[in-house]
């Protein structure tokens, strides 16, 4: 019995960062996207550790005695190891590595990245250090709405033309479904996101000074009250000029129909 995982992780770190692993029992190889079964291996003594190549990728490999009581172990939520699912493994691994690097980096961040235990999904929210050091911004309802729209627009532009689903059930928190992208694309997008995330830290102080007066107008505005309709438009990277033009046409039509 073996378990394979990225060389940047220790076995005990897999659950900490919800990193993926590949489990081999006999000749059967399956993927555990978030290593929810790692506790099974922590109950056993390894008989060997090495670096092995699997589907063209070098991974840590820990081997266990095949005569161990494997029948007593219970494995859940595993998926088949095939080319399509191996891309999911690589994407989930990109996210897990990003989360680990984020923990040890002193680079300023506006948004925090978290791994999700649901599919190949990443969760974005305001970095706590940024939130605490800019409490005045988040106490301002209108400016908070503008920040929320800015995040939605940034994600929409970053993921434009990519098969990534973006959803947001509450302000300043976004979920990105990365199930349909390749590992290389995930690496590319993570790099772009990191660059934008750092730039946003530098931008927001100036934005607050510049937009504070305008932000007052968004407090309890129509747009703010209908956030659930506005945010999906922004996350799709829609051309706002076209959107405004269509709203104006609709307004003209409705005005003509007034009784």
Coordinates of C-alpha atoms in Angstrom, one line a residue:
X1 CA 0.0 0.0 0.0
X2 CA 1.3 3.4 -1.0
X3 CA 0.4 7.1 -0.8
X4 CA 1.8 9.7 -3.3
X5 CA 1.8 13.5 -2.8
X6 CA 3.6 16.7 -3.8
X7 CA 7.2 16.9 -2.6
X8 CA 6.6 20.3 -0.9
X9 CA 4.3 18.7 1.7
X10 CA 4.9 16.4 4.7
X11 CA 2.3 13.7 5.2
X12 CA 0.9 15.5 8.2
X13 CA 0.5 18.7 6.2
X14 CA -1.8 17.2 3.6
X15 CA -4.9 17.6 5.8
X16 CA -3.8 21.0 7.1
X17 CA -3.8 22.4 3.5
X18 CA -6.4 20.1 2.1
X19 CA -3.8 19.0 -0.4
X20 CA -4.5 16.1 -2.8
X21 CA -2.9 12.6 -2.7
X22 CA -3.0 9.4 -4.6
X23 CA -3.6 6.1 -2.8
X24 CA -2.5 2.7 -4.0
X25 CA -3.9 -0.5 -2.6
X26 CA -2.6 -3.5 -4.5
X27 CA -2.7 -2.4 -8.1
X28 CA -5.6 0.0 -7.6
X29 CA -4.7 3.7 -7.8
X30 CA -7.2 6.4 -6.8
X31 CA -7.1 10.1 -6.0
X32 CA -8.1 11.7 -2.7
X33 CA -8.6 15.3 -3.8
X34 CA -8.2 16.7 -0.3
X35 CA -6.5 13.9 1.6
X36 CA -9.4 13.3 3.9
X37 CA -8.2 9.7 4.3
X38 CA -4.7 10.5 5.5
X39 CA -5.5 9.5 9.1
X40 CA -5.6 5.9 7.9
X41 CA -1.9 6.1 7.0
X42 CA -0.9 7.8 10.2
X43 CA -2.0 4.7 12.1
X44 CA 0.6 2.6 10.2
X45 CA 4.4 2.3 10.2
X46 CA 6.0 3.1 6.8
X47 CA 8.5 0.6 5.4
X48 CA 10.0 3.0 2.9
X49 CA 10.0 6.5 1.5
X50 CA 11.1 7.6 -2.0
X51 CA 10.4 10.0 -4.9
X52 CA 8.5 8.3 -7.7
X53 CA 7.3 9.5 -11.1
X54 CA 3.5 9.1 -11.7
X55 CA 1.9 10.2 -14.9
X56 CA 4.9 12.3 -15.7
X57 CA 5.1 14.1 -12.3
X58 CA 7.6 13.4 -9.5
X59 CA 5.9 12.8 -6.2
X60 CA 6.8 11.8 -2.7
X61 CA 5.9 8.1 -2.1
X62 CA 5.5 6.4 1.3
X63 CA 5.1 2.7 1.3
X64 CA 3.5 0.5 3.9
X65 CA 3.6 -3.2 4.7
X66 CA 1.1 -4.9 2.3
X67 CA 0.4 -7.5 5.0
X68 CA -0.9 -4.7 7.3
X69 CA -4.6 -4.9 8.2
X70 CA -5.7 -3.0 5.2
X71 CA -9.2 -4.5 5.4
X72 CA -9.7 -2.5 8.6
X73 CA -9.0 0.8 6.9
X74 CA -11.9 2.7 5.5
X75 CA -11.4 4.9 2.4
X76 CA -14.0 7.5 1.3
X77 CA -14.6 10.0 -1.4
X78 CA -11.9 8.6 -3.8
X79 CA -12.0 9.2 -7.6
X80 CA -10.4 7.1 -10.3
X81 CA -6.9 8.0 -11.4
X82 CA -7.2 8.8 -15.1
X83 CA -6.0 11.7 -17.3
X84 CA -9.0 13.9 -16.6
X85 CA -9.0 13.4 -12.9
X86 CA -5.2 13.8 -12.7
X87 CA -5.7 17.3 -14.0
X88 CA -8.0 17.9 -11.0
X89 CA -5.3 16.5 -8.8
X90 CA -2.8 19.1 -10.3
X91 CA -5.2 22.0 -9.9
X92 CA -6.1 21.1 -6.3
X93 CA -2.4 20.8 -5.7
X94 CA -1.7 24.3 -7.1
X95 CA -4.3 25.7 -4.6
X96 CA -2.8 23.8 -1.7
X97 CA 0.7 25.0 -2.5
X98 CA -0.6 28.6 -2.8
X99 CA -2.3 28.3 0.6
X100 CA 0.9 27.0 2.2
X101 CA 3.1 29.7 0.6
X102 CA 0.6 32.3 1.7
X103 CA 1.0 31.2 5.3
X104 CA 4.7 31.8 5.3
X105 CA 4.9 34.9 3.1
X106 CA 5.1 38.4 4.5
X107 CA 3.9 39.9 1.3
X108 CA 0.9 42.2 1.9
X109 CA -2.4 40.7 0.7
X110 CA -5.9 42.1 0.2
X111 CA -7.6 38.7 -0.3
X112 CA -6.9 35.5 1.5
X113 CA -7.0 32.2 -0.5
X114 CA -8.5 29.1 1.2
X115 CA -8.8 25.6 -0.1
X116 CA -12.3 24.1 -0.1
X117 CA -13.2 20.5 0.7
X118 CA -15.8 20.6 -2.0
X119 CA -14.6 19.5 -5.4
X120 CA -11.8 21.6 -7.0
X121 CA -12.8 24.9 -5.5
X122 CA -11.0 27.9 -3.9
X123 CA -12.6 30.4 -1.5
X124 CA -11.5 34.1 -1.4
X125 CA -12.2 36.5 1.5
X126 CA -10.6 39.6 3.0
X127 CA -7.3 39.0 4.6
X128 CA -7.8 39.4 8.4
X129 CA -4.7 41.6 8.8
X130 CA -5.9 43.9 6.1
X131 CA -9.4 43.9 7.6
X132 CA -8.1 44.8 11.1
X133 CA -5.7 47.5 9.9
X134 CA -8.4 49.1 7.7
X135 CA -11.5 48.9 10.0
X136 CA -12.6 52.3 8.9
X137 CA -13.1 51.2 5.3
X138 CA -15.3 48.2 6.3
X139 CA -17.4 50.3 8.6
X140 CA -18.5 52.4 5.6
X141 CA -21.3 50.5 4.0
X142 CA -21.1 52.3 0.7
X143 CA -17.4 51.9 0.3
X144 CA -17.7 48.2 1.3
X145 CA -20.1 47.8 -1.6
X146 CA -17.6 49.4 -4.0
X147 CA -14.9 47.1 -2.8
X148 CA -17.2 44.1 -3.3
X149 CA -17.9 45.3 -6.9
X150 CA -14.2 45.8 -7.4
X151 CA -13.4 42.3 -6.4
X152 CA -16.2 40.9 -8.6
X153 CA -14.9 42.9 -11.6
X154 CA -11.3 41.9 -11.0
X155 CA -12.2 38.2 -10.8
X156 CA -14.4 38.6 -13.9
X157 CA -11.6 40.1 -15.9
X158 CA -9.0 37.7 -14.6
X159 CA -11.1 34.6 -15.4
X160 CA -12.6 36.0 -18.6
X161 CA -12.9 33.3 -21.4
X162 CA -11.8 30.6 -18.8
X163 CA -14.1 27.8 -17.8
X164 CA -14.2 29.0 -14.2
X165 CA -17.5 29.4 -12.4
X166 CA -17.5 32.3 -9.9
X167 CA -20.2 32.6 -7.2
X168 CA -20.7 34.8 -4.2
X169 CA -23.5 34.3 -1.6
X170 CA -22.4 37.1 0.6
X171 CA -20.4 40.3 0.3
X172 CA -16.6 40.1 0.1
X173 CA -16.5 36.3 -0.2
X174 CA -16.1 34.5 -3.5
X175 CA -16.0 30.9 -4.6
X176 CA -14.2 29.8 -7.7
X177 CA -14.9 26.4 -9.3
X178 CA -11.7 25.3 -11.0
X179 CA -12.8 21.8 -12.0
X180 CA -12.7 22.4 -15.7
X181 CA -9.2 24.0 -16.1
X182 CA -5.9 22.3 -16.5
X183 CA -3.0 22.3 -14.0
X184 CA -0.8 24.6 -16.2
X185 CA -3.7 27.1 -16.5
X186 CA -4.2 27.0 -12.7
X187 CA -0.5 27.9 -12.2
X188 CA -0.8 30.7 -14.7
X189 CA -3.9 32.1 -13.1
X190 CA -2.5 31.8 -9.6
X191 CA 0.5 33.9 -10.6
X192 CA -1.7 36.6 -12.2
X193 CA -4.0 36.6 -9.1
X194 CA -1.0 37.0 -6.8
X195 CA 0.2 40.1 -8.7
X196 CA -3.2 41.7 -8.8
X197 CA -3.8 40.9 -5.1
X198 CA -0.6 42.7 -4.1
X199 CA -1.4 45.7 -6.3
X200 CA -4.9 46.0 -4.7
X201 CA -3.3 46.6 -1.2
X202 CA -1.5 49.7 -2.6
X203 CA -4.6 51.0 -4.4
X204 CA -7.3 50.8 -1.8
X205 CA -6.0 53.5 0.6
X206 CA -6.0 56.0 -2.3
X207 CA -9.4 54.8 -3.5
X208 CA -10.9 55.4 -0.1
X209 CA -9.8 59.0 -0.1
X210 CA -10.8 59.5 -3.7
X211 CA -14.2 57.7 -3.5
X212 CA -15.4 58.4 0.0
X213 CA -17.8 61.1 -1.1
X214 CA -19.1 59.0 -4.0
X215 CA -19.4 55.9 -1.7
X216 CA -22.0 57.8 0.4
X217 CA -24.3 57.6 -2.6
X218 CA -24.1 53.8 -2.7
X219 CA -25.2 53.4 0.9
X220 CA -28.6 51.7 0.7
X221 CA -28.6 52.3 -3.1
X222 CA -30.6 50.3 -5.6
X223 CA -27.5 48.5 -6.7
X224 CA -26.4 47.7 -3.2
X225 CA -29.9 46.3 -2.4
X226 CA -29.8 44.1 -5.5
X227 CA -26.2 42.9 -5.1
X228 CA -27.3 39.3 -6.1
X229 CA -28.1 40.6 -9.6
X230 CA -25.1 43.0 -10.0
X231 CA -22.3 40.7 -8.9
X232 CA -22.9 37.9 -11.5
X233 CA -22.7 40.5 -14.2
X234 CA -19.3 41.8 -12.9
X235 CA -17.9 38.3 -12.4
X236 CA -18.7 37.4 -16.1
X237 CA -16.5 40.3 -17.2
X238 CA -19.5 41.9 -19.0
X239 CA -18.8 45.2 -20.9
X240 CA -20.5 47.7 -18.6
X241 CA -20.9 50.2 -21.4
X242 CA -23.1 47.7 -23.3
X243 CA -25.0 46.9 -20.1
X244 CA -25.7 50.5 -19.4
X245 CA -26.8 51.1 -23.1
X246 CA -29.2 48.2 -22.9
X247 CA -30.6 49.5 -19.6
X248 CA -31.2 52.9 -21.2
X249 CA -33.0 51.2 -24.2
X250 CA -35.1 49.3 -21.7
X251 CA -35.9 52.4 -19.8
X252 CA -37.0 54.1 -23.1
X253 CA -39.3 51.2 -24.0
X254 CA -40.8 51.1 -20.5
X255 CA -41.4 54.9 -20.5
X256 CA -43.3 54.6 -23.8
X257 CA -45.5 51.9 -22.3
X258 CA -46.5 53.8 -19.2
X259 CA -50.2 54.1 -18.9

